[in-house]
Backbone as ProteinMPNN parsed JSONL, in Angstrom:
{"seq_chain_A": "MKMSQVLIGFALTAGLTCSAVASESLGEKGSATANDVKRSAKKGWNRTKEAFCAEGDVTCAAKKAKNKVGEGVDYTKDKGHEVKDSVDSDEKARE", "coords_chain_A": {"N_chain_A": [[132.87, 273.926, 188.359], [130.308, 272.69, 186.446], [129.82, 272.6, 182.921], [127.222, 272.283, 182.091], [125.779, 273.394, 184.172], [126.414, 276.071, 183.901], [125.242, 276.593, 181.418], [122.564, 276.156, 182.056], [122.219, 278.246, 183.83], [122.51, 280.421, 182.072], [120.249, 280.006, 180.454], [118.143, 280.308, 182.297], [118.561, 282.968, 183.049], [118.115, 284.276, 180.621], [115.426, 283.661, 180.22], [114.227, 284.893, 182.456], [114.896, 287.533, 181.933], [113.434, 288.071, 179.626], [110.837, 287.777, 180.59], [110.513, 289.691, 182.528], [110.11, 292.545, 181.819], [110.705, 295.846, 182.208], [110.812, 299.381, 182.787], [113.983, 300.912, 183.194], [115.777, 302.755, 185.663], [117.876, 305.678, 185.455], [120.157, 305.265, 186.998], [120.244, 302.479, 187.164], [120.599, 301.833, 184.478], [123.079, 303.002, 184.079], [124.619, 301.438, 185.798], [124.352, 298.941, 184.566], [125.632, 299.461, 182.137], [128.213, 300.03, 183.074], [128.87, 297.524, 184.115], [128.903, 296.037, 181.734], [131.068, 297.234, 180.408], [133.131, 296.63, 182.188], [133.114, 293.813, 182.071], [133.812, 293.483, 179.362], [136.388, 294.567, 179.306], [137.694, 292.815, 181.028], [137.408, 290.456, 179.586], [138.886, 291.088, 177.29], [141.435, 291.347, 178.436], [141.812, 288.721, 179.34], [141.856, 287.362, 176.859], [144.165, 288.442, 175.759], [146.144, 287.504, 177.524], [145.812, 284.78, 177.024], [146.623, 284.616, 174.369], [149.338, 284.989, 174.55], [150.219, 282.885, 176.03], [152.573, 280.551, 177.069], [152.988, 278.168, 178.319], [152.544, 275.559, 177.651], [150.38, 273.345, 175.848], [148.249, 271.985, 177.226], [148.099, 273.247, 179.743], [147.624, 275.896, 178.965], [145.173, 275.583, 177.646], [143.586, 274.809, 179.784], [143.63, 277.124, 181.357], [142.377, 278.854, 179.586], [139.819, 277.725, 179.416], [139.019, 278.05, 182.076], [138.961, 280.837, 182.222], [136.87, 281.403, 180.414], [134.667, 280.203, 181.693], [134.609, 281.732, 184.014], [133.987, 284.222, 182.901], [131.438, 283.67, 181.97], [130.11, 283.259, 184.397], [130.347, 285.815, 185.541], [128.815, 287.279, 183.698], [126.284, 286.105, 184.05], [125.766, 286.749, 186.747], [125.717, 289.589, 186.598], [123.556, 290.03, 184.825], [121.539, 288.871, 186.31], [121.404, 290.663, 188.471], [120.561, 292.913, 187.056], [118.018, 292.099, 186.2], [116.753, 291.795, 188.684], [116.85, 294.47, 189.59], [115.228, 295.601, 187.635], [112.752, 294.339, 188.095], [112.317, 295.214, 190.701], [112.056, 298.004, 190.282], [109.785, 297.989, 188.746], [107.904, 297.055, 190.558], [107.85, 299.189, 192.338], [106.736, 301.106, 190.751], [104.124, 300.258, 190.576], [103.109, 300.771, 193.062]], "CA_chain_A": [[131.506, 274.124, 187.921], [130.068, 271.966, 185.215], [129.358, 273.427, 181.814], [125.757, 272.216, 182.032], [125.261, 274.344, 185.15], [126.556, 277.396, 183.299], [124.225, 276.714, 180.375], [121.268, 276.3, 182.724], [122.191, 279.62, 184.333], [122.241, 281.317, 180.944], [118.861, 279.826, 180.025], [117.281, 280.936, 183.299], [118.723, 284.418, 182.95], [117.437, 284.725, 179.405], [113.989, 283.561, 180.455], [113.824, 285.935, 183.399], [115.032, 288.826, 181.279], [112.31, 288.245, 178.695], [109.559, 287.841, 181.282], [110.47, 290.828, 183.448], [110.436, 293.746, 181.068], [110.248, 297.053, 182.892], [111.713, 300.488, 182.505], [115.089, 301.041, 184.126], [116.136, 304.115, 186.028], [119.182, 306.065, 184.92], [121.18, 304.599, 187.802], [120.304, 301.075, 186.766], [121.202, 301.78, 183.145], [124.504, 303.286, 184.256], [125.223, 300.259, 186.411], [124.406, 297.899, 183.534], [126.682, 299.848, 181.195], [129.496, 299.851, 183.758], [129.127, 296.083, 184.159], [129.265, 295.612, 180.38], [132.424, 297.72, 180.135], [134.038, 295.858, 183.036], [133.211, 292.465, 181.503], [134.546, 293.559, 178.096], [137.799, 294.776, 179.621], [138.199, 291.563, 181.595], [137.478, 289.496, 178.483], [140.043, 291.485, 176.469], [142.647, 291.015, 179.178], [141.953, 287.267, 179.296], [142.262, 286.95, 175.512], [145.561, 288.837, 175.58], [146.964, 286.539, 178.266], [145.725, 283.498, 176.324], [147.39, 284.696, 173.132], [150.764, 284.938, 174.857], [150.467, 281.764, 176.925], [153.654, 279.705, 176.567], [153.217, 277.16, 179.352], [152.181, 274.238, 177.153], [149.018, 273.288, 175.319], [147.26, 271.556, 178.218], [147.976, 274.306, 180.748], [146.988, 277.051, 178.327], [143.77, 275.238, 177.394], [142.903, 274.821, 181.083], [143.454, 278.529, 181.742], [141.387, 279.426, 178.683], [138.51, 277.225, 179.85], [138.717, 278.7, 183.356], [138.596, 282.223, 181.909], [135.544, 281.442, 179.78], [133.668, 279.902, 182.718], [134.546, 282.928, 184.859], [133.262, 285.256, 182.156], [130.028, 283.272, 181.98], [129.594, 283.502, 185.749], [130.209, 287.274, 185.68], [127.688, 287.694, 182.87], [125.054, 285.642, 184.689], [125.558, 287.577, 187.945], [125.334, 290.943, 186.198], [122.204, 290.002, 184.266], [120.642, 288.603, 187.425], [121.214, 291.926, 189.191], [119.763, 293.793, 186.198], [116.627, 291.63, 186.255], [116.256, 292.141, 190.014], [116.607, 295.912, 189.595], [114.093, 295.855, 186.759], [111.545, 293.901, 188.797], [112.121, 296.121, 191.836], [111.552, 299.281, 189.815], [108.426, 297.743, 188.277], [107.064, 296.961, 191.747], [107.729, 300.534, 192.876], [105.832, 301.843, 189.86], [102.766, 299.811, 190.862], [102.653, 301.299, 194.365]], "C_chain_A": [[131.354, 273.444, 186.565], [129.498, 272.904, 184.155], [127.837, 273.413, 181.717], [125.126, 273.185, 183.026], [125.328, 275.766, 184.603], [125.479, 277.612, 182.242], [122.826, 276.867, 180.974], [121.123, 277.71, 183.27], [121.886, 280.61, 183.236], [120.774, 281.224, 180.52], [117.896, 280.487, 181.007], [117.351, 282.451, 183.223], [117.992, 284.966, 181.732], [115.924, 284.694, 179.59], [113.488, 284.636, 181.392], [113.886, 287.314, 182.763], [113.848, 289.087, 180.354], [110.99, 288.421, 179.429], [109.43, 289.067, 182.176], [110.92, 292.104, 182.731], [109.838, 294.944, 181.79], [111.244, 298.156, 182.591], [112.768, 300.587, 183.602], [115.307, 302.512, 184.458], [117.505, 304.43, 185.423], [120.314, 305.392, 185.686], [121.363, 303.147, 187.417], [120.935, 300.928, 185.387], [122.698, 302.036, 183.232], [125.242, 302.103, 184.843], [125.372, 299.133, 185.385], [125.507, 298.199, 182.526], [128.057, 299.65, 181.806], [129.853, 298.37, 183.84], [129.545, 295.558, 182.795], [130.699, 296.013, 180.046], [133.442, 296.901, 180.926], [134.225, 294.447, 182.488], [134.004, 292.469, 180.208], [136.042, 293.732, 178.337], [138.429, 293.493, 180.155], [138.372, 290.511, 180.497], [138.677, 289.8, 177.585], [141.354, 291.124, 177.135], [142.878, 289.501, 179.15], [142.418, 286.796, 177.924], [143.724, 287.31, 175.232], [146.485, 287.855, 176.293], [146.962, 285.179, 177.564], [146.574, 283.492, 175.063], [148.889, 284.543, 173.384], [151.129, 283.794, 175.802], [151.52, 280.84, 176.305], [153.971, 278.582, 177.546], [152.9, 275.747, 178.882], [150.704, 274.207, 176.787], [147.971, 272.962, 176.375], [147.034, 272.658, 179.251], [147.265, 275.521, 180.174], [145.498, 276.785, 178.074], [142.974, 275.265, 178.698], [142.646, 276.26, 181.536], [142.383, 279.192, 180.88], [139.973, 279.0, 179.094], [138.083, 277.896, 181.155], [138.278, 280.145, 183.13], [137.184, 282.31, 181.334], [134.437, 281.143, 180.785], [133.5, 281.107, 183.635], [133.783, 284.055, 184.197], [131.769, 284.945, 182.124], [129.376, 283.525, 183.336], [129.371, 284.998, 185.952], [128.994, 287.775, 184.916], [126.36, 287.343, 183.546], [124.742, 286.465, 185.937], [125.048, 288.961, 187.573], [123.906, 290.982, 185.664], [121.176, 289.705, 185.351], [120.352, 289.862, 188.23], [120.354, 292.891, 188.371], [118.286, 293.391, 186.236], [116.007, 291.988, 187.599], [115.936, 293.628, 190.091], [115.371, 296.263, 188.764], [112.779, 295.484, 187.442], [111.253, 294.826, 189.969], [111.546, 297.457, 191.39], [110.112, 299.15, 189.303], [107.459, 297.67, 189.466], [106.846, 298.345, 192.368], [106.749, 301.36, 192.046], [104.375, 301.474, 190.138], [102.216, 300.433, 192.139], [102.106, 302.678, 194.276]], "O_chain_A": [[132.178, 273.614, 185.667], [128.792, 273.865, 184.46], [127.228, 274.403, 181.313], [124.059, 273.738, 182.76], [124.417, 276.567, 184.814], [124.873, 278.682, 182.175], [122.003, 277.621, 180.454], [120.049, 278.307, 183.192], [121.098, 281.536, 183.429], [120.134, 282.242, 180.26], [116.943, 281.148, 180.595], [116.333, 283.136, 183.321], [117.329, 286.0, 181.81], [115.225, 285.61, 179.157], [112.437, 285.23, 181.152], [113.034, 288.164, 183.021], [113.323, 290.2, 180.308], [110.11, 289.137, 178.95], [108.314, 289.436, 182.544], [111.982, 292.655, 183.019], [108.623, 295.043, 181.96], [112.378, 297.894, 182.19], [112.483, 300.373, 184.781], [115.051, 303.394, 183.638], [118.2, 303.536, 184.939], [121.316, 304.994, 185.092], [122.484, 302.642, 187.35], [121.715, 300.005, 185.153], [123.491, 301.381, 182.555], [126.362, 301.797, 184.435], [126.398, 298.455, 185.345], [126.233, 297.297, 182.107], [128.969, 299.158, 181.141], [131.012, 298.001, 183.654], [130.446, 294.724, 182.703], [131.453, 295.228, 179.471], [134.488, 296.524, 180.399], [135.344, 293.936, 182.44], [134.792, 291.554, 179.969], [136.864, 293.118, 177.655], [139.546, 293.131, 179.785], [139.355, 289.771, 180.482], [139.396, 288.892, 177.168], [142.281, 290.65, 176.478], [144.007, 289.048, 178.959], [143.281, 285.923, 177.832], [144.432, 286.569, 174.55], [147.491, 287.424, 175.73], [147.99, 284.504, 177.513], [147.178, 282.475, 174.724], [149.62, 284.032, 172.535], [152.246, 283.752, 176.317], [151.378, 280.401, 175.164], [155.102, 278.099, 177.594], [152.989, 274.814, 179.68], [149.892, 274.945, 177.344], [146.915, 273.594, 176.416], [145.891, 272.963, 179.591], [146.402, 276.106, 180.827], [144.665, 277.67, 178.269], [141.82, 275.693, 178.714], [141.567, 276.572, 182.041], [141.583, 279.989, 181.371], [139.051, 279.815, 179.116], [136.92, 278.267, 181.316], [137.338, 280.621, 183.767], [136.401, 283.18, 181.716], [133.376, 281.765, 180.735], [132.378, 281.465, 183.993], [133.02, 284.765, 184.851], [130.936, 285.845, 182.236], [128.225, 283.956, 183.408], [128.333, 285.408, 186.471], [128.231, 288.599, 185.423], [125.442, 288.16, 183.61], [123.591, 286.837, 186.164], [124.077, 289.452, 188.149], [123.135, 291.874, 186.017], [120.063, 290.23, 185.313], [119.212, 290.11, 188.626], [119.517, 293.603, 188.925], [117.408, 294.252, 186.298], [114.862, 292.436, 187.653], [114.881, 294.013, 190.596], [114.572, 297.116, 189.15], [111.806, 296.235, 187.372], [110.102, 295.185, 190.215], [110.648, 297.993, 192.04], [109.321, 300.087, 189.413], [106.333, 298.162, 189.388], [105.759, 298.629, 192.872], [106.026, 302.205, 192.575], [103.485, 302.304, 189.95], [101.005, 300.602, 192.284], [101.689, 303.243, 195.286]]}, "name": "protein", "num_of_chains": 1, "seq": "MKMSQVLIGFALTAGLTCSAVASESLGEKGSATANDVKRSAKKGWNRTKEAFCAEGDVTCAAKKAKNKVGEGVDYTKDKGHEVKDSVDSDEKARE"}
């Protein structure tokens, strides 16, 4: 995955988040918090593995880049689900 695709994903997510402001249910807030905790734990684990990487500079740099892209993908997916939940709850409120 190209870095430009990741950046475009972040920009779209940020734009959708700002345009779709609605109140979240407790379940949605709990899900968002759980996703944040899971991403933080995964990020911490990746940083720990990167700190102890002894396979050579090129291999370690490749693993580090792969980890960062994976974290960006996870973030984008989670935020996309949060926006969808927010829009869905807003539509239910209108009915």
